[in-house]
mmCIF file of C-alpha atoms in Angstrom:
data_model
loop_
_atom_site.group_PDB
_atom_site.id
_atom_site.type_symbol
_atom_site.label_atom_id
_atom_site.label_comp_id
_atom_site.label_asym_id
_atom_site.label_seq_id
_atom_site.Cartn_x
_atom_site.Cartn_y
_atom_site.Cartn_z
ATOM 1 C CA UNK A 1500 -11.688 9.243 33.286
ATOM 2 C CA UNK A 1501 -7.994 8.255 32.589
ATOM 3 C CA UNK A 1502 -5.227 11.082 32.766
ATOM 4 C CA UNK A 1503 -1.952 9.120 32.058
ATOM 5 C CA UNK A 1504 0.148 10.906 30.876
ATOM 6 C CA UNK A 1505 3.706 8.539 30.737
ATOM 7 C CA UNK A 1506 4.121 4.800 31.260
ATOM 8 C CA UNK A 1507 5.409 4.010 34.317
ATOM 9 C CA UNK A 1508 9.160 2.972 35.234
ATOM 10 C CA UNK A 1509 9.890 -0.645 33.759
ATOM 11 C CA UNK A 1510 7.327 -1.365 31.164
ATOM 12 C CA UNK A 1511 9.818 -1.780 28.533
ATOM 13 C CA UNK A 1512 10.847 -4.900 30.968
ATOM 14 C CA UNK A 1513 7.683 -6.879 29.849
ATOM 15 C CA UNK A 1514 9.461 -9.004 27.331
ATOM 16 C CA UNK A 1515 6.286 -10.991 26.707
ATOM 17 C CA UNK A 1516 3.731 -8.817 26.638
ATOM 18 C CA UNK A 1517 1.622 -8.706 23.551
ATOM 19 C CA UNK A 1518 -1.330 -6.819 23.938
ATOM 20 C CA UNK A 1519 -0.871 -2.677 25.129
ATOM 21 C CA UNK A 1520 -4.492 -0.987 25.762
ATOM 22 C CA UNK A 1521 -3.743 2.524 26.243
ATOM 23 C CA UNK A 1522 -6.610 4.055 24.999
ATOM 24 C CA UNK A 1523 -8.566 7.384 26.030
ATOM 25 C CA UNK A 1524 -5.785 8.887 28.587
ATOM 26 C CA UNK A 1525 -3.981 12.221 27.666
ATOM 27 C CA UNK A 1526 -0.399 10.753 25.896
ATOM 28 C CA UNK A 1527 1.015 13.345 23.632
ATOM 29 C CA UNK A 1528 3.386 11.215 22.127
ATOM 30 C CA UNK A 1529 4.000 7.496 22.098
ATOM 31 C CA UNK A 1530 6.583 6.464 24.598
ATOM 32 C CA UNK A 1531 9.774 5.422 23.628
ATOM 33 C CA UNK A 1532 9.632 2.684 25.857
ATOM 34 C CA UNK A 1533 6.704 1.073 23.740
ATOM 35 C CA UNK A 1534 9.400 0.265 21.001
ATOM 36 C CA UNK A 1535 11.471 -2.289 23.551
ATOM 37 C CA UNK A 1536 8.388 -4.059 23.368
ATOM 38 C CA UNK A 1537 9.755 -7.008 20.628
ATOM 39 C CA UNK A 1538 6.829 -9.137 21.159
ATOM 40 C CA UNK A 1539 4.313 -6.899 21.328
ATOM 41 C CA UNK A 1540 1.239 -7.725 18.944
ATOM 42 C CA UNK A 1541 -1.929 -4.994 19.113
ATOM 43 C CA UNK A 1542 -0.864 -1.580 20.334
ATOM 44 C CA UNK A 1543 -4.318 0.560 22.141
ATOM 45 C CA UNK A 1544 -3.722 4.026 21.741
ATOM 46 C CA UNK A 1545 -7.480 5.889 20.449
ATOM 47 C CA UNK A 1546 -8.493 8.615 22.355
ATOM 48 C CA UNK A 1547 -4.989 10.035 23.290
ATOM 49 C CA UNK A 1548 -3.562 13.546 21.549
ATOM 50 C CA UNK A 1549 -0.915 11.808 19.837
ATOM 51 C CA UNK A 1550 0.000 14.163 16.973
ATOM 52 C CA UNK A 1551 3.458 11.937 15.301
ATOM 53 C CA UNK A 1552 4.068 7.861 14.921
ATOM 54 C CA UNK A 1553 7.803 7.255 14.866
ATOM 55 C CA UNK A 1554 9.095 5.279 11.836
ATOM 56 C CA UNK A 1555 10.611 3.511 15.054
ATOM 57 C CA UNK A 1556 6.966 1.434 14.764
ATOM 58 C CA UNK A 1557 9.195 -0.583 12.177
ATOM 59 C CA UNK A 1558 11.210 -2.512 15.221
ATOM 60 C CA UNK A 1559 8.112 -3.807 16.409
ATOM 61 C CA UNK A 1560 8.423 -6.885 14.067
ATOM 62 C CA UNK A 1561 4.690 -8.581 15.501
ATOM 63 C CA UNK A 1562 2.544 -5.967 15.332
ATOM 64 C CA UNK A 1563 -1.158 -7.435 14.090
ATOM 65 C CA UNK A 1564 -2.934 -4.152 15.348
ATOM 66 C CA UNK A 1565 -2.205 -0.612 15.177
ATOM 67 C CA UNK A 1566 -5.841 1.105 16.553
ATOM 68 C CA UNK A 1567 -4.760 5.475 17.049
ATOM 69 C CA UNK A 1568 -8.430 6.770 16.225
ATOM 70 C CA UNK A 1569 -8.888 10.278 17.571
ATOM 71 C CA UNK A 1570 -5.815 11.299 18.066
ATOM 72 C CA UNK A 1571 -4.259 14.537 16.348
ATOM 73 C CA UNK A 1572 -2.023 12.253 13.950
ATOM 74 C CA UNK A 1573 -0.025 14.353 11.290
ATOM 75 C CA UNK A 1574 1.164 11.012 9.110
ATOM 76 C CA UNK A 1575 1.428 7.695 8.797
ATOM 77 C CA UNK A 1576 5.093 6.641 8.205
ATOM 78 C CA UNK A 1577 5.919 4.159 5.402
ATOM 79 C CA UNK A 1578 8.662 2.645 7.865
ATOM 80 C CA UNK A 1579 5.005 1.001 9.289
ATOM 81 C CA UNK A 1580 5.387 -1.440 6.113
ATOM 82 C CA UNK A 1581 8.223 -2.841 7.634
ATOM 83 C CA UNK A 1582 5.435 -4.716 10.661
ATOM 84 C CA UNK A 1583 4.842 -7.414 7.566
ATOM 85 C CA UNK A 1584 2.424 -8.840 10.313
ATOM 86 C CA UNK A 1585 0.202 -5.851 10.412
ATOM 87 C CA UNK A 1586 -3.873 -6.749 9.954
ATOM 88 C CA UNK A 1587 -5.123 -3.666 10.925
ATOM 89 C CA UNK A 1588 -4.526 -0.030 10.918
ATOM 90 C CA UNK A 1589 -6.872 2.393 11.702
ATOM 91 C CA UNK A 1590 -6.722 6.147 11.980
ATOM 92 C CA UNK A 1591 -9.657 7.690 11.560
ATOM 93 C CA UNK A 1592 -10.815 11.281 13.522
ATOM 94 C CA UNK A 1593 -6.887 12.369 12.839
ATOM 95 C CA UNK A 1594 -5.305 15.005 10.788
ATOM 96 C CA UNK A 1595 -3.444 12.677 7.993
ATOM 97 C CA UNK A 1596 -3.404 13.821 4.746
ATOM 98 C CA UNK A 1597 -1.205 11.475 2.739
ATOM 99 C CA UNK A 1598 -1.388 7.376 2.629
ATOM 100 C CA UNK A 1599 2.062 6.260 2.654
ATOM 101 C CA UNK A 1600 1.751 4.184 -1.179
ATOM 102 C CA UNK A 1601 4.135 1.627 1.255
ATOM 103 C CA UNK A 1602 1.112 0.553 3.298
ATOM 104 C CA UNK A 1603 0.155 -1.553 0.636
ATOM 105 C CA UNK A 1604 3.624 -3.962 1.094
ATOM 106 C CA UNK A 1605 1.760 -5.006 4.228
ATOM 107 C CA UNK A 1606 0.167 -7.987 2.257
ATOM 108 C CA UNK A 1607 -1.237 -9.454 5.916
ATOM 109 C CA UNK A 1608 -3.337 -6.175 5.791
ATOM 110 C CA UNK A 1609 -7.353 -6.549 6.286
ATOM 111 C CA UNK A 1610 -8.646 -3.469 7.653
ATOM 112 C CA UNK A 1611 -7.497 -0.455 7.160
ATOM 113 C CA UNK A 1612 -9.623 2.659 8.545
ATOM 114 C CA UNK A 1613 -8.944 6.164 7.728
ATOM 115 C CA UNK A 1614 -12.156 7.999 7.409
ATOM 116 C CA UNK A 1615 -12.592 11.792 9.228
ATOM 117 C CA UNK A 1616 -8.932 12.691 8.201
ATOM 118 C CA UNK A 1617 -7.603 15.361 5.512
ATOM 119 C CA UNK A 1618 -6.534 12.943 2.789
ATOM 120 C CA UNK A 1619 -5.059 14.357 -0.431
ATOM 121 C CA UNK A 1620 -3.491 11.260 -1.493
ATOM 122 C CA UNK A 1621 -3.862 8.907 -2.731
ATOM 123 C CA UNK A 1622 -6.554 11.134 -5.174
ATOM 124 C CA UNK A 1623 -9.874 11.508 -3.531
ATOM 125 C CA UNK A 1624 -11.567 9.227 -6.603
ATOM 126 C CA UNK A 1625 -9.539 6.831 -4.966
ATOM 127 C CA UNK A 1626 -10.341 7.343 -1.315
ATOM 128 C CA UNK A 1627 -13.872 7.888 -1.794
ATOM 129 C CA UNK A 1628 -14.624 3.839 -3.048
ATOM 130 C CA UNK A 1629 -13.744 3.098 0.868
ATOM 131 C CA UNK A 1630 -11.896 1.405 3.024
ATOM 132 C CA UNK A 1631 -11.392 -1.852 1.099
ATOM 133 C CA UNK A 1632 -10.475 -0.130 -2.594
ATOM 134 C CA UNK A 1633 -8.230 2.431 -1.083
ATOM 135 C CA UNK A 1634 -6.480 -1.225 0.349
ATOM 136 C CA UNK A 1635 -6.585 -2.942 -2.549
ATOM 137 C CA UNK A 1636 -5.201 0.134 -4.655
ATOM 138 C CA UNK A 1637 -2.408 0.868 -2.439
ATOM 139 C CA UNK A 1638 -1.412 -3.041 -2.813
ATOM 140 C CA UNK A 1639 -1.034 -2.396 -6.111
ATOM 141 C CA UNK A 1640 1.450 0.150 -6.420
ATOM 142 C CA UNK A 1641 3.543 -0.961 -3.975
ATOM 143 C CA UNK A 1642 3.815 -4.451 -6.036
ATOM 144 C CA UNK A 1643 4.425 -2.197 -8.878
ATOM 145 C CA UNK A 1644 7.512 -0.407 -6.150
ATOM 146 C CA UNK A 1645 9.356 -4.188 -6.220
ATOM 147 C CA UNK A 1646 8.634 -5.343 -9.007
ATOM 148 C CA UNK A 1647 8.331 -2.585 -11.406
ATOM 149 C CA UNK A 1648 5.297 -3.230 -12.947
ATOM 150 C CA UNK A 1649 1.821 -1.539 -12.103
ATOM 151 C CA UNK A 1650 -0.728 -2.615 -12.928
ATOM 152 C CA UNK A 1651 -3.982 -0.316 -13.057
ATOM 153 C CA UNK A 1652 -6.407 -0.738 -15.385
ATOM 154 C CA UNK A 1653 -9.962 -0.897 -14.561
ATOM 155 C CA UNK A 1654 -9.795 1.176 -11.986
ATOM 156 C CA UNK A 1655 -11.753 3.944 -13.349
ATOM 157 C CA UNK A 1656 -8.967 6.570 -12.734
ATOM 158 C CA UNK A 1657 -9.664 9.975 -13.584
ATOM 159 C CA UNK A 1658 -6.520 11.521 -13.476
ATOM 160 C CA UNK A 1659 -2.424 10.305 -12.743
ATOM 161 C CA UNK A 1660 -2.463 9.485 -9.862
ATOM 162 C CA UNK A 1661 0.488 11.331 -7.751
ATOM 163 C CA UNK A 1662 1.532 8.217 -5.764
ATOM 164 C CA UNK A 1663 3.158 6.974 -8.741
ATOM 165 C CA UNK A 1664 5.106 9.919 -9.227
ATOM 166 C CA UNK A 1665 6.851 8.649 -5.709
ATOM 167 C CA UNK A 1666 7.869 5.323 -7.535
ATOM 168 C CA UNK A 1667 8.406 6.403 -11.155
ATOM 169 C CA UNK A 1668 12.295 5.938 -10.903
ATOM 170 C CA UNK A 1669 11.646 2.061 -10.185
ATOM 171 C CA UNK A 1670 8.747 1.747 -12.370
ATOM 172 C CA UNK A 1671 9.337 -0.421 -15.913
ATOM 173 C CA UNK A 1672 5.712 -1.376 -16.898
ATOM 174 C CA UNK A 1673 2.758 0.377 -16.462
ATOM 175 C CA UNK A 1674 -1.208 0.095 -17.965
ATOM 176 C CA UNK A 1675 -3.795 1.963 -17.206
ATOM 177 C CA UNK A 1676 -6.119 1.167 -19.723
ATOM 178 C CA UNK A 1677 -9.582 0.510 -19.645
ATOM 179 C CA UNK A 1678 -10.000 4.041 -16.967
#
């Protein structure tokens, strides 16, 4: 059983490091040294006790996989959307209550896992339809942030999505027909 709580001195000198697996240790925070690993593509931190994912993760532009399952995460930073190559975001079994709409800007995101989190936004009617539906919903909303047009027609919504209040100032066209 691993008991690492800190990384060894000088890990930030591994400039070509692409995969870092720190699963099943005793980390309380993501070590700052990780944010100097600009070649990092995969970050595996499942099964630790991490409660905060720093917005600084956005400096890791090559990240494709972030695995944070079974921690104590309270939130996902919207800045994670700056990791444009992100394909997998896995944070099941945490304490996350809000999925930032900006995650939908990660257009390569194909795997989003958030099971066993007390998510209140997006609405439960979105979350309950599953990971794929939620990912698509976030992508529609995020597209609206950048274009001003949000098309949520035929999504079987029963109420007005909270996420739209976040982007309300930028929206010029909104389609909620056939819901």
